[in-house]
PDB file of C-alpha atoms in Angstrom:
ATOM      1  CA  UNK W  53       0.074   0.060   0.001  1.00 41.00           C
ATOM      2  CA  UNK W  54       1.409   3.466  -0.916  1.00 50.00           C
ATOM      3  CA  UNK W  55       1.901   5.694   1.926  1.00 67.00           C
ATOM      4  CA  UNK W  56      -0.393   8.887   2.095  1.00 79.00           C
ATOM      5  CA  UNK W  57       1.409  12.244   0.815  1.00 91.00           C
ATOM      6  CA  UNK W  58       1.999  15.085   3.201  1.00 90.00           C
ATOM      7  CA  UNK W  59      -0.889  17.081   1.234  1.00 92.00           C
ATOM      8  CA  UNK W  60      -3.350  14.037   1.787  1.00 93.00           C
ATOM      9  CA  UNK W  61      -2.711  14.117   5.319  1.00 93.00           C
ATOM     10  CA  UNK W  62      -3.310  17.838   5.762  1.00 94.00           C
ATOM     11  CA  UNK W  63      -6.538  17.277   3.903  1.00 95.00           C
ATOM     12  CA  UNK W  64      -7.709  14.603   5.899  1.00 94.00           C
ATOM     13  CA  UNK W  65      -7.229  16.590   8.990  1.00 94.00           C
ATOM     14  CA  UNK W  66      -8.901  19.542   7.389  1.00 95.00           C
ATOM     15  CA  UNK W  67     -11.940  17.511   6.592  1.00 94.00           C
ATOM     16  CA  UNK W  68     -12.428  16.981  10.419  1.00 93.00           C
ATOM     17  CA  UNK W  69     -12.394  20.603  11.088  1.00 93.00           C
ATOM     18  CA  UNK W  70     -15.667  21.686  12.771  1.00 93.00           C
ATOM     19  CA  UNK W  71     -17.516  24.960  11.194  1.00 93.00           C
ATOM     20  CA  UNK W  72     -20.367  27.226  11.596  1.00 93.00           C
ATOM     21  CA  UNK W  73     -23.162  27.731   8.934  1.00 93.00           C
ATOM     22  CA  UNK W  74     -21.427  30.757   7.387  1.00 93.00           C
ATOM     23  CA  UNK W  75     -18.020  29.084   7.198  1.00 95.00           C
ATOM     24  CA  UNK W  76     -19.745  26.117   5.458  1.00 94.00           C
ATOM     25  CA  UNK W  77     -20.773  28.548   2.710  1.00 94.00           C
ATOM     26  CA  UNK W  78     -17.304  30.073   2.303  1.00 95.00           C
ATOM     27  CA  UNK W  79     -15.613  26.719   2.318  1.00 95.00           C
ATOM     28  CA  UNK W  80     -18.094  25.226   0.007  1.00 94.00           C
ATOM     29  CA  UNK W  81     -17.906  28.253  -2.478  1.00 93.00           C
ATOM     30  CA  UNK W  82     -14.177  27.940  -2.668  1.00 94.00           C
ATOM     31  CA  UNK W  83     -14.425  24.246  -3.478  1.00 93.00           C
ATOM     32  CA  UNK W  84     -17.018  25.013  -6.375  1.00 91.00           C
ATOM     33  CA  UNK W  85     -14.444  27.879  -7.664  1.00 90.00           C
ATOM     34  CA  UNK W  86     -11.409  26.208  -7.312  1.00 91.00           C
ATOM     35  CA  UNK W  87     -12.512  22.675  -8.193  1.00 84.00           C
ATOM     36  CA  UNK W  88     -14.302  24.311 -11.269  1.00 70.00           C
ATOM     37  CA  UNK W  89     -15.114  21.645 -13.853  1.00 74.00           C
ATOM     38  CA  UNK W  90     -18.273  22.826 -15.625  1.00 72.00           C
ATOM     39  CA  UNK W  91     -20.084  20.062 -17.703  1.00 69.00           C
ATOM     40  CA  UNK W  92     -23.619  20.781 -19.369  1.00 65.00           C
ATOM     41  CA  UNK W  93     -24.128  23.931 -17.368  1.00 65.00           C
ATOM     42  CA  UNK W  94     -23.559  21.806 -13.965  1.00 72.00           C
ATOM     43  CA  UNK W  95     -20.566  22.343 -11.714  1.00 82.00           C
ATOM     44  CA  UNK W  96     -18.918  19.011 -11.082  1.00 83.00           C
ATOM     45  CA  UNK W  97     -16.608  18.408  -8.313  1.00 87.00           C
ATOM     46  CA  UNK W  98     -14.193  15.467  -8.454  1.00 86.00           C
ATOM     47  CA  UNK W  99     -11.921  13.751  -5.921  1.00 89.00           C
ATOM     48  CA  UNK W 100     -10.061  10.485  -5.302  1.00 88.00           C
ATOM     49  CA  UNK W 101     -10.336  11.053  -1.516  1.00 89.00           C
ATOM     50  CA  UNK W 102     -13.404   9.682   0.030  1.00 89.00           C
ATOM     51  CA  UNK W 103     -13.056  11.864   3.119  1.00 92.00           C
ATOM     52  CA  UNK W 104     -13.129  15.051   0.647  1.00 93.00           C
ATOM     53  CA  UNK W 105     -16.371  13.601  -0.995  1.00 91.00           C
ATOM     54  CA  UNK W 106     -18.028  13.209   2.438  1.00 92.00           C
ATOM     55  CA  UNK W 107     -16.940  16.585   3.418  1.00 94.00           C
ATOM     56  CA  UNK W 108     -18.495  18.241   0.386  1.00 93.00           C
ATOM     57  CA  UNK W 109     -21.870  16.336   1.129  1.00 92.00           C
ATOM     58  CA  UNK W 110     -21.614  17.647   4.776  1.00 93.00           C
ATOM     59  CA  UNK W 111     -21.070  21.223   3.783  1.00 94.00           C
ATOM     60  CA  UNK W 112     -23.992  21.013   1.172  1.00 93.00           C
ATOM     61  CA  UNK W 113     -26.204  19.723   4.127  1.00 92.00           C
ATOM     62  CA  UNK W 114     -25.066  22.097   6.864  1.00 91.00           C
ATOM     63  CA  UNK W 115     -24.628  24.935   4.669  1.00 91.00           C
ATOM     64  CA  UNK W 116     -27.544  25.160   2.265  1.00 92.00           C
ATOM     65  CA  UNK W 117     -29.553  22.143   3.610  1.00 91.00           C
ATOM     66  CA  UNK W 118     -29.126  20.410   0.243  1.00 88.00           C
ATOM     67  CA  UNK W 119     -28.449  16.684   0.033  1.00 86.00           C
ATOM     68  CA  UNK W 120     -26.171  15.525  -2.713  1.00 81.00           C
ATOM     69  CA  UNK W 121     -25.347  12.049  -4.230  1.00 82.00           C
ATOM     70  CA  UNK W 122     -21.651  10.809  -4.767  1.00 80.00           C
ATOM     71  CA  UNK W 123     -21.152   9.161  -7.859  1.00 82.00           C
ATOM     72  CA  UNK W 124     -18.212   6.495  -8.357  1.00 77.00           C
ATOM     73  CA  UNK W 125     -16.728   6.396 -11.864  1.00 69.00           C
ATOM     74  CA  UNK W 126     -16.597   2.888 -13.001  1.00 59.00           C
ATOM     75  CA  UNK W 127     -12.960   1.448 -13.145  1.00 55.00           C
ATOM     76  CA  UNK W 128     -11.441   4.408 -11.218  1.00 63.00           C
ATOM     77  CA  UNK W 129     -11.354   5.835  -7.661  1.00 72.00           C
ATOM     78  CA  UNK W 130     -12.929   9.098  -8.425  1.00 82.00           C
ATOM     79  CA  UNK W 131     -15.823  10.364  -6.465  1.00 86.00           C
ATOM     80  CA  UNK W 132     -18.056  12.854  -8.415  1.00 87.00           C
ATOM     81  CA  UNK W 133     -20.726  15.248  -7.134  1.00 88.00           C
ATOM     82  CA  UNK W 134     -22.914  17.440  -9.481  1.00 86.00           C
ATOM     83  CA  UNK W 135     -23.995  20.737  -8.559  1.00 86.00           C
ATOM     84  CA  UNK W 136     -26.892  22.310 -10.226  1.00 85.00           C
ATOM     85  CA  UNK W 137     -26.475  26.300 -11.060  1.00 84.00           C
ATOM     86  CA  UNK W 138     -29.320  27.157  -8.504  1.00 87.00           C
ATOM     87  CA  UNK W 139     -27.815  25.124  -5.815  1.00 88.00           C
ATOM     88  CA  UNK W 140     -24.435  26.811  -6.530  1.00 88.00           C
ATOM     89  CA  UNK W 141     -25.976  30.209  -6.268  1.00 90.00           C
ATOM     90  CA  UNK W 142     -27.262  29.537  -2.711  1.00 90.00           C
ATOM     91  CA  UNK W 143     -23.456  29.108  -1.791  1.00 88.00           C
ATOM     92  CA  UNK W 144     -22.658  32.244  -3.470  1.00 90.00           C
ATOM     93  CA  UNK W 145     -21.561  31.151  -6.744  1.00 89.00           C
ATOM     94  CA  UNK W 146     -23.143  32.219  -9.824  1.00 85.00           C
ATOM     95  CA  UNK W 147     -22.706  32.710 -13.714  1.00 77.00           C
ATOM     96  CA  UNK W 148     -22.501  36.186 -14.730  1.00 73.00           C
ATOM     97  CA  UNK W 149     -24.206  37.493 -17.813  1.00 69.00           C
ATOM     98  CA  UNK W 150     -21.178  36.912 -19.902  1.00 68.00           C
ATOM     99  CA  UNK W 151     -20.829  33.383 -18.740  1.00 65.00           C
ATOM    100  CA  UNK W 152     -18.034  33.626 -16.280  1.00 74.00           C
ATOM    101  CA  UNK W 153     -18.363  32.012 -12.969  1.00 80.00           C
ATOM    102  CA  UNK W 154     -18.150  34.628 -10.036  1.00 81.00           C
ATOM    103  CA  UNK W 155     -18.557  34.976  -6.238  1.00 87.00           C
ATOM    104  CA  UNK W 156     -20.656  36.940  -3.793  1.00 87.00           C
ATOM    105  CA  UNK W 157     -18.227  38.813  -2.000  1.00 86.00           C
ATOM    106  CA  UNK W 158     -20.255  38.735   1.233  1.00 87.00           C
ATOM    107  CA  UNK W 159     -19.330  35.089   1.361  1.00 87.00           C
ATOM    108  CA  UNK W 160     -15.664  35.965   2.554  1.00 88.00           C
ATOM    109  CA  UNK W 161     -16.504  38.967   4.549  1.00 88.00           C
ATOM    110  CA  UNK W 162     -15.378  37.931   7.990  1.00 93.00           C
ATOM    111  CA  UNK W 163     -11.811  36.642   9.084  1.00 94.00           C
ATOM    112  CA  UNK W 164     -13.382  33.337  10.011  1.00 94.00           C
ATOM    113  CA  UNK W 165     -15.012  33.112   6.630  1.00 95.00           C
ATOM    114  CA  UNK W 166     -11.749  33.917   4.846  1.00 96.00           C
ATOM    115  CA  UNK W 167     -10.162  31.207   6.794  1.00 96.00           C
ATOM    116  CA  UNK W 168     -12.840  28.721   5.703  1.00 96.00           C
ATOM    117  CA  UNK W 169     -12.598  29.996   2.103  1.00 96.00           C
ATOM    118  CA  UNK W 170      -8.871  29.112   1.950  1.00 97.00           C
ATOM    119  CA  UNK W 171      -9.568  25.771   3.631  1.00 97.00           C
ATOM    120  CA  UNK W 172     -12.097  24.914   0.923  1.00 96.00           C
ATOM    121  CA  UNK W 173      -9.479  26.127  -1.913  1.00 96.00           C
ATOM    122  CA  UNK W 174      -6.859  23.772  -0.416  1.00 97.00           C
ATOM    123  CA  UNK W 175      -9.079  20.720   0.217  1.00 96.00           C
ATOM    124  CA  UNK W 176     -10.065  20.707  -3.343  1.00 94.00           C
ATOM    125  CA  UNK W 177      -7.045  22.014  -5.254  1.00 93.00           C
ATOM    126  CA  UNK W 178      -4.133  22.538  -3.020  1.00 95.00           C
ATOM    127  CA  UNK W 179      -0.741  20.905  -2.846  1.00 95.00           C
ATOM    128  CA  UNK W 180       1.843  21.125  -0.052  1.00 94.00           C
ATOM    129  CA  UNK W 181       5.507  19.836  -0.097  1.00 91.00           C
ATOM    130  CA  UNK W 182       6.649  17.262   2.491  1.00 89.00           C
ATOM    131  CA  UNK W 183       8.563  19.455   5.025  1.00 85.00           C
ATOM    132  CA  UNK W 184      11.402  17.042   4.926  1.00 83.00           C
ATOM    133  CA  UNK W 185      12.073  17.976   1.230  1.00 87.00           C
ATOM    134  CA  UNK W 186      11.105  21.736   1.320  1.00 85.00           C
ATOM    135  CA  UNK W 187       8.516  24.318   2.110  1.00 87.00           C
ATOM    136  CA  UNK W 188       5.939  25.252  -0.648  1.00 92.00           C
ATOM    137  CA  UNK W 189       2.480  25.459  -0.872  1.00 95.00           C
ATOM    138  CA  UNK W 190      -0.040  26.005  -3.849  1.00 96.00           C
ATOM    139  CA  UNK W 191      -3.463  26.616  -4.780  1.00 96.00           C
ATOM    140  CA  UNK W 192      -4.493  25.703  -8.253  1.00 94.00           C
ATOM    141  CA  UNK W 193      -7.391  27.141 -10.240  1.00 92.00           C
ATOM    142  CA  UNK W 194      -8.527  27.523 -13.870  1.00 88.00           C
ATOM    143  CA  UNK W 195     -10.005  30.768 -12.819  1.00 87.00           C
ATOM    144  CA  UNK W 196      -7.562  33.731 -12.919  1.00 89.00           C
ATOM    145  CA  UNK W 197      -9.661  35.956 -10.652  1.00 89.00           C
ATOM    146  CA  UNK W 198      -9.911  33.522  -8.077  1.00 91.00           C
ATOM    147  CA  UNK W 199      -5.935  33.093  -7.960  1.00 93.00           C
ATOM    148  CA  UNK W 200      -5.573  36.641  -7.345  1.00 94.00           C
ATOM    149  CA  UNK W 201      -8.595  36.582  -4.739  1.00 94.00           C
ATOM    150  CA  UNK W 202      -6.791  33.832  -2.882  1.00 95.00           C
ATOM    151  CA  UNK W 203      -3.581  36.036  -2.702  1.00 96.00           C
ATOM    152  CA  UNK W 204      -5.690  39.067  -1.594  1.00 95.00           C
ATOM    153  CA  UNK W 205      -7.079  37.158   1.083  1.00 96.00           C
ATOM    154  CA  UNK W 206      -3.877  35.464   2.428  1.00 96.00           C
ATOM    155  CA  UNK W 207      -2.326  39.067   2.499  1.00 95.00           C
ATOM    156  CA  UNK W 208      -5.328  40.365   4.445  1.00 94.00           C
ATOM    157  CA  UNK W 209      -4.557  37.466   7.140  1.00 94.00           C
ATOM    158  CA  UNK W 210      -0.965  38.591   7.093  1.00 93.00           C
ATOM    159  CA  UNK W 211       0.536  35.917   4.744  1.00 94.00           C
ATOM    160  CA  UNK W 212       2.507  37.088   1.594  1.00 92.00           C
ATOM    161  CA  UNK W 213       1.727  35.213  -1.455  1.00 94.00           C
ATOM    162  CA  UNK W 214       2.521  35.206  -5.237  1.00 94.00           C
ATOM    163  CA  UNK W 215       0.599  34.129  -8.330  1.00 95.00           C
ATOM    164  CA  UNK W 216       1.641  32.636 -11.599  1.00 95.00           C
ATOM    165  CA  UNK W 217       0.305  30.939 -14.637  1.00 95.00           C
ATOM    166  CA  UNK W 218       1.547  27.520 -15.247  1.00 92.00           C
ATOM    167  CA  UNK W 219       0.063  25.760 -18.553  1.00 90.00           C
ATOM    168  CA  UNK W 220      -3.560  25.972 -17.982  1.00 87.00           C
ATOM    169  CA  UNK W 221      -3.685  26.808 -14.371  1.00 90.00           C
ATOM    170  CA  UNK W 222      -3.211  29.942 -12.144  1.00 94.00           C
ATOM    171  CA  UNK W 223      -1.240  29.133  -9.197  1.00 96.00           C
ATOM    172  CA  UNK W 224      -1.220  31.087  -5.790  1.00 96.00           C
ATOM    173  CA  UNK W 225       1.695  30.034  -3.814  1.00 96.00           C
ATOM    174  CA  UNK W 226       3.860  30.218  -0.656  1.00 95.00           C
ATOM    175  CA  UNK W 227       7.534  29.479  -0.829  1.00 90.00           C
ATOM    176  CA  UNK W 228       8.974  29.912   2.622  1.00 88.00           C
ATOM    177  CA  UNK W 229       8.641  27.922   5.925  1.00 86.00           C
ATOM    178  CA  UNK W 230       7.028  30.568   8.079  1.00 89.00           C
ATOM    179  CA  UNK W 231       4.203  31.413   5.471  1.00 93.00           C
ATOM    180  CA  UNK W 232       3.588  27.714   4.928  1.00 93.00           C
ATOM    181  CA  UNK W 233       3.261  27.173   8.755  1.00 91.00           C
ATOM    182  CA  UNK W 234       0.986  30.162   9.137  1.00 93.00           C
ATOM    183  CA  UNK W 235      -1.083  29.121   6.312  1.00 95.00           C
ATOM    184  CA  UNK W 236      -1.628  25.565   7.873  1.00 94.00           C
ATOM    185  CA  UNK W 237      -2.507  27.417  11.229  1.00 93.00           C
ATOM    186  CA  UNK W 238      -4.981  29.725   9.944  1.00 94.00           C
ATOM    187  CA  UNK W 239      -7.025  26.850   7.825  1.00 96.00           C
ATOM    188  CA  UNK W 240      -7.173  24.770  10.815  1.00 93.00           C
ATOM    189  CA  UNK W 241      -4.554  22.006  10.089  1.00 92.00           C
ATOM    190  CA  UNK W 242      -3.075  22.498  13.762  1.00 90.00           C
ATOM    191  CA  UNK W 243      -1.744  18.797  14.107  1.00 89.00           C
ATOM    192  CA  UNK W 244       0.138  18.925  10.627  1.00 87.00           C
ATOM    193  CA  UNK W 245       1.416  22.561  11.447  1.00 87.00           C
ATOM    194  CA  UNK W 246       3.008  21.050  14.760  1.00 86.00           C
ATOM    195  CA  UNK W 247       4.668  18.376  12.641  1.00 83.00           C
ATOM    196  CA  UNK W 248       6.058  20.828  10.168  1.00 83.00           C
ATOM    197  CA  UNK W 249       7.414  22.765  12.982  1.00 81.00           C
ATOM    198  CA  UNK W 250       8.929  19.742  14.414  1.00 82.00           C
ATOM    199  CA  UNK W 251      10.583  18.990  11.080  1.00 80.00           C
ATOM    200  CA  UNK W 252      11.875  22.748  11.004  1.00 76.00           C
ATOM    201  CA  UNK W 253      13.555  22.396  14.262  1.00 78.00           C
ATOM    202  CA  UNK W 254      15.079  19.169  13.484  1.00 78.00           C
ATOM    203  CA  UNK W 255      16.473  20.812  10.321  1.00 73.00           C
ATOM    204  CA  UNK W 256      17.781  23.813  12.148  1.00 72.00           C
ATOM    205  CA  UNK W 257      19.412  21.653  14.727  1.00 75.00           C
ATOM    206  CA  UNK W 258      21.266  19.726  12.046  1.00 73.00           C
ATOM    207  CA  UNK W 259      22.333  22.506   9.994  1.00 69.00           C
ATOM    208  CA  UNK W 260      23.467  24.553  13.261  1.00 69.00           C
ATOM    209  CA  UNK W 261      25.398  21.417  14.425  1.00 67.00           C
ATOM    210  CA  UNK W 262      27.437  21.658  11.013  1.00 67.00           C
ATOM    211  CA  UNK W 263      28.262  25.350  11.848  1.00 65.00           C
ATOM    212  CA  UNK W 264      28.552  25.693  15.673  1.00 60.00           C
ATOM    213  CA  UNK W 265      30.572  24.238  18.475  1.00 56.00           C
ATOM    214  CA  UNK W 266      29.451  21.620  20.819  1.00 54.00           C
ATOM    215  CA  UNK W 267      28.624  24.382  23.494  1.00 54.00           C
ATOM    216  CA  UNK W 268      26.654  26.345  20.961  1.00 55.00           C
ATOM    217  CA  UNK W 269      24.598  23.096  19.638  1.00 53.00           C
ATOM    218  CA  UNK W 270      24.035  22.518  23.586  1.00 59.00           C
ATOM    219  CA  UNK W 271      22.656  25.858  24.067  1.00 61.00           C
ATOM    220  CA  UNK W 272      20.529  25.568  20.999  1.00 59.00           C
ATOM    221  CA  UNK W 273      19.010  22.317  22.218  1.00 68.00           C
ATOM    222  CA  UNK W 274      18.187  23.818  25.376  1.00 76.00           C
ATOM    223  CA  UNK W 275      16.314  26.522  23.596  1.00 76.00           C
ATOM    224  CA  UNK W 276      14.599  24.390  21.093  1.00 78.00           C
ATOM    225  CA  UNK W 277      13.666  22.041  23.951  1.00 82.00           C
ATOM    226  CA  UNK W 278      11.994  24.734  26.011  1.00 85.00           C
ATOM    227  CA  UNK W 279      10.485  26.425  22.765  1.00 84.00           C
ATOM    228  CA  UNK W 280       8.761  22.987  22.045  1.00 83.00           C
ATOM    229  CA  UNK W 281       7.316  22.746  25.504  1.00 89.00           C
ATOM    230  CA  UNK W 282       6.028  26.294  25.287  1.00 89.00           C
ATOM    231  CA  UNK W 283       4.663  25.983  21.790  1.00 88.00           C
ATOM    232  CA  UNK W 284       2.912  23.013  22.695  1.00 88.00           C
ATOM    233  CA  UNK W 285       1.117  24.448  25.892  1.00 89.00           C
ATOM    234  CA  UNK W 286       0.163  27.418  23.456  1.00 90.00           C
ATOM    235  CA  UNK W 287      -1.303  25.239  20.915  1.00 88.00           C
ATOM    236  CA  UNK W 288      -3.240  23.262  23.572  1.00 88.00           C
ATOM    237  CA  UNK W 289      -4.498  26.418  25.103  1.00 89.00           C
ATOM    238  CA  UNK W 290      -5.726  28.066  21.640  1.00 89.00           C
ATOM    239  CA  UNK W 291      -8.149  25.280  21.372  1.00 88.00           C
ATOM    240  CA  UNK W 292      -9.779  25.858  24.641  1.00 89.00           C
ATOM    241  CA  UNK W 293     -12.452  28.400  25.788  1.00 89.00           C
ATOM    242  CA  UNK W 294      -9.875  29.540  28.401  1.00 89.00           C
ATOM    243  CA  UNK W 295      -7.921  31.327  25.436  1.00 90.00           C
ATOM    244  CA  UNK W 296     -10.321  33.835  25.281  1.00 89.00           C
ATOM    245  CA  UNK W 297      -9.816  35.159  28.821  1.00 91.00           C
ATOM    246  CA  UNK W 298      -6.112  35.390  28.500  1.00 92.00           C
ATOM    247  CA  UNK W 299      -4.888  39.098  28.477  1.00 93.00           C
ATOM    248  CA  UNK W 300      -4.010  40.382  24.820  1.00 92.00           C
ATOM    249  CA  UNK W 301      -0.380  41.087  25.562  1.00 93.00           C
ATOM    250  CA  UNK W 302       0.169  37.452  26.578  1.00 93.00           C
ATOM    251  CA  UNK W 303      -1.693  36.417  23.348  1.00 92.00           C
ATOM    252  CA  UNK W 304       0.477  38.518  21.314  1.00 93.00           C
ATOM    253  CA  UNK W 305       3.655  37.026  23.183  1.00 93.00           C
ATOM    254  CA  UNK W 306       2.340  33.560  22.202  1.00 90.00           C
ATOM    255  CA  UNK W 307       1.933  34.611  18.661  1.00 91.00           C
ATOM    256  CA  UNK W 308       5.498  35.625  18.442  1.00 91.00           C
ATOM    257  CA  UNK W 309       6.757  32.401  20.200  1.00 89.00           C
ATOM    258  CA  UNK W 310       5.022  30.198  17.684  1.00 88.00           C
ATOM    259  CA  UNK W 311       6.472  32.257  14.884  1.00 88.00           C
ATOM    260  CA  UNK W 312       9.892  32.450  16.021  1.00 88.00           C
ATOM    261  CA  UNK W 313      10.073  28.930  17.934  1.00 80.00           C
ATOM    262  CA  UNK W 314      14.023  28.710  17.509  1.00 80.00           C
ATOM    263  CA  UNK W 315      14.851  32.015  19.224  1.00 87.00           C
ATOM    264  CA  UNK W 316      15.672  32.369  22.895  1.00 88.00           C
ATOM    265  CA  UNK W 317      13.469  34.238  25.384  1.00 91.00           C
ATOM    266  CA  UNK W 318      15.340  37.344  25.212  1.00 92.00           C
ATOM    267  CA  UNK W 319      15.169  37.784  21.453  1.00 92.00           C
ATOM    268  CA  UNK W 320      11.497  36.829  21.762  1.00 92.00           C
ATOM    269  CA  UNK W 321      11.179  39.969  24.173  1.00 93.00           C
ATOM    270  CA  UNK W 322      13.065  42.127  21.721  1.00 94.00           C
ATOM    271  CA  UNK W 323      10.299  41.139  19.040  1.00 93.00           C
ATOM    272  CA  UNK W 324       7.511  42.534  21.322  1.00 93.00           C
ATOM    273  CA  UNK W 325       6.125  46.125  20.764  1.00 90.00           C
ATOM    274  CA  UNK W 326       6.807  47.465  23.465  1.00 90.00           C
ATOM    275  CA  UNK W 327       9.966  45.202  24.149  1.00 94.00           C
ATOM    276  CA  UNK W 328       9.851  42.770  26.961  1.00 93.00           C
ATOM    277  CA  UNK W 329      12.432  41.868  29.356  1.00 95.00           C
ATOM    278  CA  UNK W 330      13.653  38.099  29.340  1.00 93.00           C
ATOM    279  CA  UNK W 331      12.299  37.879  33.068  1.00 94.00           C
ATOM    280  CA  UNK W 332       8.748  38.984  31.986  1.00 94.00           C
ATOM    281  CA  UNK W 333       8.763  36.886  29.032  1.00 93.00           C
ATOM    282  CA  UNK W 334       9.737  33.843  30.926  1.00 93.00           C
ATOM    283  CA  UNK W 335       7.312  34.412  33.778  1.00 94.00           C
ATOM    284  CA  UNK W 336       4.277  34.638  31.029  1.00 93.00           C
ATOM    285  CA  UNK W 337       5.537  31.356  29.503  1.00 91.00           C
ATOM    286  CA  UNK W 338       5.753  29.721  32.623  1.00 93.00           C
ATOM    287  CA  UNK W 339       1.991  30.799  33.247  1.00 92.00           C
ATOM    288  CA  UNK W 340       0.837  29.497  29.900  1.00 92.00           C
ATOM    289  CA  UNK W 341       2.455  26.118  30.424  1.00 91.00           C
ATOM    290  CA  UNK W 342       0.944  25.857  33.996  1.00 91.00           C
ATOM    291  CA  UNK W 343      -2.523  26.718  32.749  1.00 90.00           C
ATOM    292  CA  UNK W 344      -1.890  24.021  29.773  1.00 88.00           C
ATOM    293  CA  UNK W 345      -0.841  21.424  32.295  1.00 87.00           C
ATOM    294  CA  UNK W 346      -3.965  22.059  34.330  1.00 81.00           C
ATOM    295  CA  UNK W 347      -6.431  21.218  31.549  1.00 69.00           C
TER     296      UNK W 347
END
């Protein structure tokens, strides 16, 4: 049996993400637009992943109270769902007068819906490189406007993205480890994001061991070990209602810790605005760890 790719693992995790009704519409709309395959005036969504097919059914049911059948192509592991134009319109996707497919802008108005939109785009058309081999994430579409829209939404959420045309596709892509990690975080693939971070840490350790003395490597190991403990505590708390009660300055510090996981506490304090002392950073990190251990 062939092992699943990292992309498949990410999509499987995303298919388990819970959502509210507006988020269902945003995710479904992105799937219709990025998985665009128009046949006889109907939108056809096709996937080889049974979990994705089931996700589409669930989004249709929860988002617009529409039941959909899944067709399995004979002789091939392809699951197909036909979406009629009137059904697509209820999800915010419609055909304009000139025959172009378009999207109701209200669908992705809130940050939550923006994240859901990007999640749907990735599930239906995204790829991501195994972090053991590099850092690259792409969203592919036949629709040029959707490619630019994805880049715009990413920029709005603080992630720099680029677009390019490749053969018949328009590609929105990320090419650095921080952007890819941040992307996984905002679309809800937290477990795979942590796997990517661990791989980053291992790579950083290996690279630095080749460049530094044993003493420097030992100090780095101590920093990375402490960072891993802090990052795990932060990620745990982010999933709990308790996170809403934590003060904004500590939340900002936690975000900086996740983004710069290989930096020591003193350097983390320097990244804050206003700057924080090492002892202040350490005190807040210990508080977060204690909170996580109590839950």
